[in-house]
mmCIF file of C-alpha atoms and ligand atoms in Angstrom:
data_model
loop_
_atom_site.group_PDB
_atom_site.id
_atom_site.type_symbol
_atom_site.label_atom_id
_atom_site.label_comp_id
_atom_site.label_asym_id
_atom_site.label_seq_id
_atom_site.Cartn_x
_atom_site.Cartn_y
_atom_site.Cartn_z
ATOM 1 C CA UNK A 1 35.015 10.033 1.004
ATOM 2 C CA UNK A 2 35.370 14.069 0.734
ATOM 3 C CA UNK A 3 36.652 16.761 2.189
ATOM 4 C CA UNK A 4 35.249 18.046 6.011
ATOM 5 C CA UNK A 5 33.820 21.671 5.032
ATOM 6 C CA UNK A 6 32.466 20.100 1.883
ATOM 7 C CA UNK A 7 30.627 17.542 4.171
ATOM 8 C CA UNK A 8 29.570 20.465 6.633
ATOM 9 C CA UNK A 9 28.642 22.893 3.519
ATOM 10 C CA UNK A 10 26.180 19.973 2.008
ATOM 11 C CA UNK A 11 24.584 19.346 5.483
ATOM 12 C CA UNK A 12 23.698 23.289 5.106
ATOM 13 C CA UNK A 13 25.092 23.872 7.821
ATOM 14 C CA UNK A 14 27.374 26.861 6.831
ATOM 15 C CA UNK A 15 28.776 27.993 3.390
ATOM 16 C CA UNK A 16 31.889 26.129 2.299
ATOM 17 C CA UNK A 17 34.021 28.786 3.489
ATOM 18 C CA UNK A 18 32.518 29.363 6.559
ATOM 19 C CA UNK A 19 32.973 25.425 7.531
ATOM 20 C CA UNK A 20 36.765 25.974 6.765
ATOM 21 C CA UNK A 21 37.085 28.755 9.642
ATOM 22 C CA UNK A 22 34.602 26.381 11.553
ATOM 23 C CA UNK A 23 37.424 23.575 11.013
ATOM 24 C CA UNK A 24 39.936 25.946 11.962
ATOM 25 C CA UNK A 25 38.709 27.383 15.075
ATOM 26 C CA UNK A 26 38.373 23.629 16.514
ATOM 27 C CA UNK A 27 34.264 24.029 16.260
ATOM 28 C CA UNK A 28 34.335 20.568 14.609
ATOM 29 C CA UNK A 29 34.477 16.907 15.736
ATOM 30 C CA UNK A 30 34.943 14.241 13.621
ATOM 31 C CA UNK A 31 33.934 10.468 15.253
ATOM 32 C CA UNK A 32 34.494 12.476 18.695
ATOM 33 C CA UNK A 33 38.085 14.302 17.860
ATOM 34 C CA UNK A 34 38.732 17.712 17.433
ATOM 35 C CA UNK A 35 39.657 18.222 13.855
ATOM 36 C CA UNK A 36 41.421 21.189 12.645
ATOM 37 C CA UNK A 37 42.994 20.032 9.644
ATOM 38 C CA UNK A 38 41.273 21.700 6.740
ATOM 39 C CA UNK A 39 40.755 18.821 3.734
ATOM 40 C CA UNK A 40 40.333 15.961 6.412
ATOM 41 C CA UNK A 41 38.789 13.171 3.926
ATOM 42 C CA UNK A 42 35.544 12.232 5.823
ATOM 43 C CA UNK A 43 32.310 9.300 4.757
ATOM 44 C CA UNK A 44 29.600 11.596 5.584
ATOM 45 C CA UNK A 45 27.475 8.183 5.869
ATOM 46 C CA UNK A 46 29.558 6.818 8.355
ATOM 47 C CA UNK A 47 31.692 9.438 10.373
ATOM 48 C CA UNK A 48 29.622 11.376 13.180
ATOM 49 C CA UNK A 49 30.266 14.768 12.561
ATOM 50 C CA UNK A 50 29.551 17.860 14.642
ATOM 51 C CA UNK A 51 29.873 21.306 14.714
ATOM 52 C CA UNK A 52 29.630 22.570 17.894
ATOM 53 C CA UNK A 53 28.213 19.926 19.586
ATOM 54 C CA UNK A 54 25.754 19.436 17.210
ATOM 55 C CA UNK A 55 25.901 16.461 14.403
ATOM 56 C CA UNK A 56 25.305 17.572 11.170
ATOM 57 C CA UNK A 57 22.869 16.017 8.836
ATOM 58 C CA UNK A 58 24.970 14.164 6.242
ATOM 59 C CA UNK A 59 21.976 12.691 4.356
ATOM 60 C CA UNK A 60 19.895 14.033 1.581
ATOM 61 C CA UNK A 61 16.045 13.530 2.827
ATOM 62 C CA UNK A 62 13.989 11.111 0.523
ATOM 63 C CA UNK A 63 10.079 10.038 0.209
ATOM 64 C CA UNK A 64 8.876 7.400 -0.801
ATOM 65 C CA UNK A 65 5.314 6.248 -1.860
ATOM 66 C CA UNK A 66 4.509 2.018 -1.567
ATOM 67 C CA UNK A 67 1.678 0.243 -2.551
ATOM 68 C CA UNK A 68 1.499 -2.010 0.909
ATOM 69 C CA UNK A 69 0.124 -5.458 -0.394
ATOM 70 C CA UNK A 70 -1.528 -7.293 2.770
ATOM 71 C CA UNK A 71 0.845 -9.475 4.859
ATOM 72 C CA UNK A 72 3.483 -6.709 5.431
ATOM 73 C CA UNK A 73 4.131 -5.482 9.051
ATOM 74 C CA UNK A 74 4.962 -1.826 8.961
ATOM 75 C CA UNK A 75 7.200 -2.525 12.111
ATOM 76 C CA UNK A 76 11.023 -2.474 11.535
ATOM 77 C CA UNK A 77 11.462 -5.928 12.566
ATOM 78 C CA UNK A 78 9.151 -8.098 13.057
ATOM 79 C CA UNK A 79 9.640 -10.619 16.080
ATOM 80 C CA UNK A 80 8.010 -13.360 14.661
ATOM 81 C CA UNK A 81 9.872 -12.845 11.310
ATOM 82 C CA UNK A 82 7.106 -12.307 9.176
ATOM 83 C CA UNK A 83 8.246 -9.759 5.922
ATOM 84 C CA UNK A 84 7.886 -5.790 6.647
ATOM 85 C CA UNK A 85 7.503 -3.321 4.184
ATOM 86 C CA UNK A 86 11.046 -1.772 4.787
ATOM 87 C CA UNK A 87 11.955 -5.648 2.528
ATOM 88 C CA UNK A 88 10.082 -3.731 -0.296
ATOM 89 C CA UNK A 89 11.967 -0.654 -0.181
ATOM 90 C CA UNK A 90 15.598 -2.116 0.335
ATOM 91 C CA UNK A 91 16.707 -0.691 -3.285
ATOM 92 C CA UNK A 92 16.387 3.052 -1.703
ATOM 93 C CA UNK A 93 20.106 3.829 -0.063
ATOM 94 C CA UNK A 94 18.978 5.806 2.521
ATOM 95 C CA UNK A 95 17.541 3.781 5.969
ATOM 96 C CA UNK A 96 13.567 5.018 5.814
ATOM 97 C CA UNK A 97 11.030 4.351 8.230
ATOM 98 C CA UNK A 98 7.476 4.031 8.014
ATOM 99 C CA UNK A 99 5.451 7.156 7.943
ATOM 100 C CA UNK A 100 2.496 6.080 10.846
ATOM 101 C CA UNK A 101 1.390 2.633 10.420
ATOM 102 C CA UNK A 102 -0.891 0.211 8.386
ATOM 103 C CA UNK A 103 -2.258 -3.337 9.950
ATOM 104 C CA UNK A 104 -1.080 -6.348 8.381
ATOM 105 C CA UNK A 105 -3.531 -7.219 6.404
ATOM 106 C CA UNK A 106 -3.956 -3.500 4.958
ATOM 107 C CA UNK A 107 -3.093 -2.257 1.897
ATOM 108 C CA UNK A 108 -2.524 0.728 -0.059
ATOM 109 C CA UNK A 109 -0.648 4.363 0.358
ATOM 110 C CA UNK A 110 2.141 4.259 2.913
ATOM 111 C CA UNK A 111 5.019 6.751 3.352
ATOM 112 C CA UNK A 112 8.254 6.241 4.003
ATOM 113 C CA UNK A 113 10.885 8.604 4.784
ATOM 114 C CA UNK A 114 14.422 9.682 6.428
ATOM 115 C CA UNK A 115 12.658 13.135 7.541
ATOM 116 C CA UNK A 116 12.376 13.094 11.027
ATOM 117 C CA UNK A 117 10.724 16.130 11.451
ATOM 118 C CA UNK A 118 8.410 16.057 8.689
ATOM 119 C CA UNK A 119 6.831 12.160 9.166
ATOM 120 C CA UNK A 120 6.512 13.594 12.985
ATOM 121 C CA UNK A 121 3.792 16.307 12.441
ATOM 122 C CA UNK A 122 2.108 14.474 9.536
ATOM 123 C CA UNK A 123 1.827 11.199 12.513
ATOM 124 C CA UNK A 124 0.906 13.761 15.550
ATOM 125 C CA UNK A 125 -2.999 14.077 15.935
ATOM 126 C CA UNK A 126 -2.863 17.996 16.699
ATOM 127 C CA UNK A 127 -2.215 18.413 12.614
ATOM 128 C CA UNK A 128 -5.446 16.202 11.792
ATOM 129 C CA UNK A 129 -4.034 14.417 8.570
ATOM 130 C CA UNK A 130 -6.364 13.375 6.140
ATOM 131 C CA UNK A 131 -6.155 9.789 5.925
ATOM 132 C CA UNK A 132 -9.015 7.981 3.094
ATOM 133 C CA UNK A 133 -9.733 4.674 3.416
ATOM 134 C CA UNK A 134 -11.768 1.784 1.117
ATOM 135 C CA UNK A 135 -13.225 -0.860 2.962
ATOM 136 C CA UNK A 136 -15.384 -3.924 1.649
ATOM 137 C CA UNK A 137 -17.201 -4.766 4.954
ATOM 138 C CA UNK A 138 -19.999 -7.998 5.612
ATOM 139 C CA UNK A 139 -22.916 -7.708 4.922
ATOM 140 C CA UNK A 140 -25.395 -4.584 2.820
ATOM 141 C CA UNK A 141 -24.707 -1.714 5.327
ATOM 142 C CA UNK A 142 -27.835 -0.143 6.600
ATOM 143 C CA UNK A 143 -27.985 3.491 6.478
ATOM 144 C CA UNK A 144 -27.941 3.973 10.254
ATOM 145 C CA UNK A 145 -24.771 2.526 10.500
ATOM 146 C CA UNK A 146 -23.450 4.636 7.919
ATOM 147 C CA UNK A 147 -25.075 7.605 10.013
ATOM 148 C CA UNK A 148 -22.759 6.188 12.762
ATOM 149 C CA UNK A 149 -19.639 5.670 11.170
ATOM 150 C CA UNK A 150 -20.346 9.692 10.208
ATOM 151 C CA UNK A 151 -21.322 10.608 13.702
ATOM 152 C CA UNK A 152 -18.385 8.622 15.828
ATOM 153 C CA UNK A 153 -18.607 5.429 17.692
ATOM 154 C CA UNK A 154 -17.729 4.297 20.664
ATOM 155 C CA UNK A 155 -13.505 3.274 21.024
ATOM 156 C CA UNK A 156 -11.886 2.984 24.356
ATOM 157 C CA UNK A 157 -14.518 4.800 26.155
ATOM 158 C CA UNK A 158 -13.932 8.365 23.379
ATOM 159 C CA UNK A 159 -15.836 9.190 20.376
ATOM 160 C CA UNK A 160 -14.223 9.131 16.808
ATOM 161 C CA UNK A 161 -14.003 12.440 15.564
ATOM 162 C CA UNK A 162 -16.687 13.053 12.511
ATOM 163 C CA UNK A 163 -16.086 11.103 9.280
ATOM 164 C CA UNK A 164 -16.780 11.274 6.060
ATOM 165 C CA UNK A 165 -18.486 7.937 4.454
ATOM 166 C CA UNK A 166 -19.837 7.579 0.994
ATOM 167 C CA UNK A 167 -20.925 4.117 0.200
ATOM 168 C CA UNK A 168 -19.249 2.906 -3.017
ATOM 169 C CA UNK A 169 -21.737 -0.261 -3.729
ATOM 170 C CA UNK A 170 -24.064 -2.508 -1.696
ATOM 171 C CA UNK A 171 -25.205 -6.163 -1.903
ATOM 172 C CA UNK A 172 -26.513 -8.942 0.148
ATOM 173 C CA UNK A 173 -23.305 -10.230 0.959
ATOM 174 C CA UNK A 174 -20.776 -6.979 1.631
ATOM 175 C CA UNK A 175 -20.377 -3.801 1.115
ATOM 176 C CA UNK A 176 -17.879 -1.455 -0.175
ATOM 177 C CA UNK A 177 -17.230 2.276 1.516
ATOM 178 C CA UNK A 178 -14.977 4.989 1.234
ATOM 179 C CA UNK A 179 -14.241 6.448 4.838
ATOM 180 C CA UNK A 180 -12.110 9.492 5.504
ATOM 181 C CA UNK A 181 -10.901 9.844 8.614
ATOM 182 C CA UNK A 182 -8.143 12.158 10.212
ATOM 183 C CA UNK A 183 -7.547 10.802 13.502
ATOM 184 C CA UNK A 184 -5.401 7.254 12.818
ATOM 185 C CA UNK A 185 -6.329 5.692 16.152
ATOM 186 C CA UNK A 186 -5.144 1.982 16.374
ATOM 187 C CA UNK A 187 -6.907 -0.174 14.092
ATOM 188 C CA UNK A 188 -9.819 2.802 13.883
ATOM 189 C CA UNK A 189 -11.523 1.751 10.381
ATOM 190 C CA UNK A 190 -11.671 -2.141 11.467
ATOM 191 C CA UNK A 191 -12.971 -1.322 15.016
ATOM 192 C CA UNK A 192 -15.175 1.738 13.966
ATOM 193 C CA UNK A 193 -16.697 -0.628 11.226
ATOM 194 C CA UNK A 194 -17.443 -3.473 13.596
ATOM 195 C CA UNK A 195 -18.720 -1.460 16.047
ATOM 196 C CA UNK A 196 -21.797 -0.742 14.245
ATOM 197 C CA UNK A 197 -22.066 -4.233 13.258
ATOM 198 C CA UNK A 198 -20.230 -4.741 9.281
ATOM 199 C CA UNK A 199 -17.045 -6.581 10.132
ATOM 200 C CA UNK A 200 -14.012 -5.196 7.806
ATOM 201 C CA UNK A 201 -13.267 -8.057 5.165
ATOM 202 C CA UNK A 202 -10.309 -5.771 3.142
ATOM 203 C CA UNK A 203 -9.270 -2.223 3.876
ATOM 204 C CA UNK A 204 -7.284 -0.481 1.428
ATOM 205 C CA UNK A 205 -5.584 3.428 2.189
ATOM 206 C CA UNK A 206 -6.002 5.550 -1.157
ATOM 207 C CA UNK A 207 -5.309 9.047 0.526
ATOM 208 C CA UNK A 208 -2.507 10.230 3.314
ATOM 209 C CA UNK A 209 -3.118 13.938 3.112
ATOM 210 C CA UNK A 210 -2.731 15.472 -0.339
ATOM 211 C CA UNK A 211 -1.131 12.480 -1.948
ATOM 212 C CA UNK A 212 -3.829 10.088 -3.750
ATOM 213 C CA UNK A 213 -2.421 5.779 -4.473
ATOM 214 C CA UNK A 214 -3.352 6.791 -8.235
ATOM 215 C CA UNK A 215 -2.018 3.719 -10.359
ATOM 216 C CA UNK A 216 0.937 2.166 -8.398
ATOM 217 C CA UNK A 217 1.055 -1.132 -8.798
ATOM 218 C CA UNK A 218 1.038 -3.258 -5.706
ATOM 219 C CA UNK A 219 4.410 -3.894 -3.917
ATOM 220 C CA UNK A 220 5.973 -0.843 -5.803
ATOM 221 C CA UNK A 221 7.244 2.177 -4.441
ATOM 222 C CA UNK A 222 8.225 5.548 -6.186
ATOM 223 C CA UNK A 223 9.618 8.563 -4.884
ATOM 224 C CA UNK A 224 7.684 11.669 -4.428
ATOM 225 C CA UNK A 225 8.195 14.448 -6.572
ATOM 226 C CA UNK A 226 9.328 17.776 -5.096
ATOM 227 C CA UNK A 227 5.729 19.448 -5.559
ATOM 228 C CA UNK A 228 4.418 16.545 -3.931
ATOM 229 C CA UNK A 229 6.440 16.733 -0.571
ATOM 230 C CA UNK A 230 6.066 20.678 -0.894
ATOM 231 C CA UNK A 231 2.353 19.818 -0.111
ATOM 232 C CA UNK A 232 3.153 17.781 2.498
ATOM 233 C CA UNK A 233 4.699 20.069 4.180
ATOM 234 C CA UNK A 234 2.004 22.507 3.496
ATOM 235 C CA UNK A 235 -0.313 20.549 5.191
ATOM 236 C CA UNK A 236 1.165 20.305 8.689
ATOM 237 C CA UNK A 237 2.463 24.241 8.833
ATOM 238 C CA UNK A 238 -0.242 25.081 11.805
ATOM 239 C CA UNK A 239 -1.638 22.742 14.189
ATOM 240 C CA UNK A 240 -5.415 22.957 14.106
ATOM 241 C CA UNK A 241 -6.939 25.121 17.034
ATOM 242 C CA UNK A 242 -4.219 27.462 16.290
ATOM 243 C CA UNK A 243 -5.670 28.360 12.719
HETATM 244 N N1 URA B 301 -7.528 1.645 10.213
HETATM 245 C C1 URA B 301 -7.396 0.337 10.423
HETATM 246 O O1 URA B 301 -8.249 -0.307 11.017
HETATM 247 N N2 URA B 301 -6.302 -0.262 9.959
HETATM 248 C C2 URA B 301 -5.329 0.377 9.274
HETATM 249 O O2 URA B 301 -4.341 -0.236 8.865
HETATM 250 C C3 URA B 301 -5.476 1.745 9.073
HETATM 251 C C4 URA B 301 -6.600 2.359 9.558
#
């Protein structure tokens, strides 16, 4: 528990004196009441605070990077009660959701996050994210297809915006490329790679924007570091076309 204008002053909201004439001039609501009562003991967790109509944010924003192993829905709950990836961040205090999503059975890089506002315009197609993929498909990929993938295909009757496809390694039996693609239609690298005929077998995301997988181990999370969600936020400051 602490005091109202503390609560009010951490939400940055108003300086810690300002909050006390904001208590005082019956600008705040506590849970619904008026409260004018300066050193009102509040949870900032719980209680529903407002100042002027407005609730206050009482929690401190957090990021978080996971390693998605397969056979995690990014959903919050899963109807069929298979696990979800929020199970493998449940030691972070703060409720996070899912920045954008990852299919079942794909691993790698996924965000979560209590910023609102921020996991918005990285998700929202007008700010073109940079999201890079690895993907073992069937079979030795022909160089055509390849030219495809780079081109667009075909999904729901609308191109894929250009991609950019290196192939990593080739055999008989699969293939593995690295795809980069900023558009995060559903399920785009599985349909995009079956369209032109080489059936994803594992898909893995090493990129979201500036942030790279690097090293974390599968299943673990870690919180970003302040340079690191500085260059998030650098990335979605003007919507493309408006460059
Ligand atoms: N493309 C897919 O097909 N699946 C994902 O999970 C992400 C991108």
């Amino acid at each position: 528990m602490e005091r109202l204008q503390k609560a009010i002053a951490k939400a940055g909201v108003a300086s810690r004196r300002e909050a006390e004439r904001l208590i005082a001039a019956g600008r705040v609501r506590v849970n619904g009441q008026v409260v004018t009562i300066l050193g009102t003991k509040v949870d900032p967790e719980r209680d529903r605070i407002e100042v002027d109509g407005r609730p206050i944010r009482t929690e401190a924003h957090v990021y978080v990077m996971l390693n998605k192993p397969a056979g995690y829905v990014t959903t919050a709950k899963d109807p069929q009660g298979r696990p979800t990836v929020l199970d493998l961040v449940a030691s972070v205090p703060q409720r996070v959701f899912p920045v954008g999503r990852l299919d079942r059975d794909t691993r790698g890089l996924l965000l979560l996050t209590n910023d609102g506002y921020l996991a918005h315009r990285l998700t929202h197609p007008s700010f073109e994210v940079v999201k890079v993929y690895r993907a073992k498909l069937q079979g030795a990929i022909s160089r055509q297809a390849v030219h495809r993938l780079r081109n667009g295909v075909l999904l729901d009757g609308r191109m894929t915006a250009p991609a950019q496809v290196r192939v990593l390694s080739r055999s008989i039996d699969s293939s593995w490329i690295e795809i980069a693609i900023h558009e995060g239609r559903n399920r785009q690298v599985r349909r995009m790679a079956q369209a032109v005929g080489f059936p994803v077998i594992e898909l893995v995301r090493i990129q979201f924007g500036p942030l790279r997988l690097g090293d974390l181990a599968s299943g673990n999370f870690r919180y970003l570091q302040e340079v690191e969600v500085q260059a998030l936020r650098n990335t979605v400051l003007r919507r493309t076309g408006s460059r």
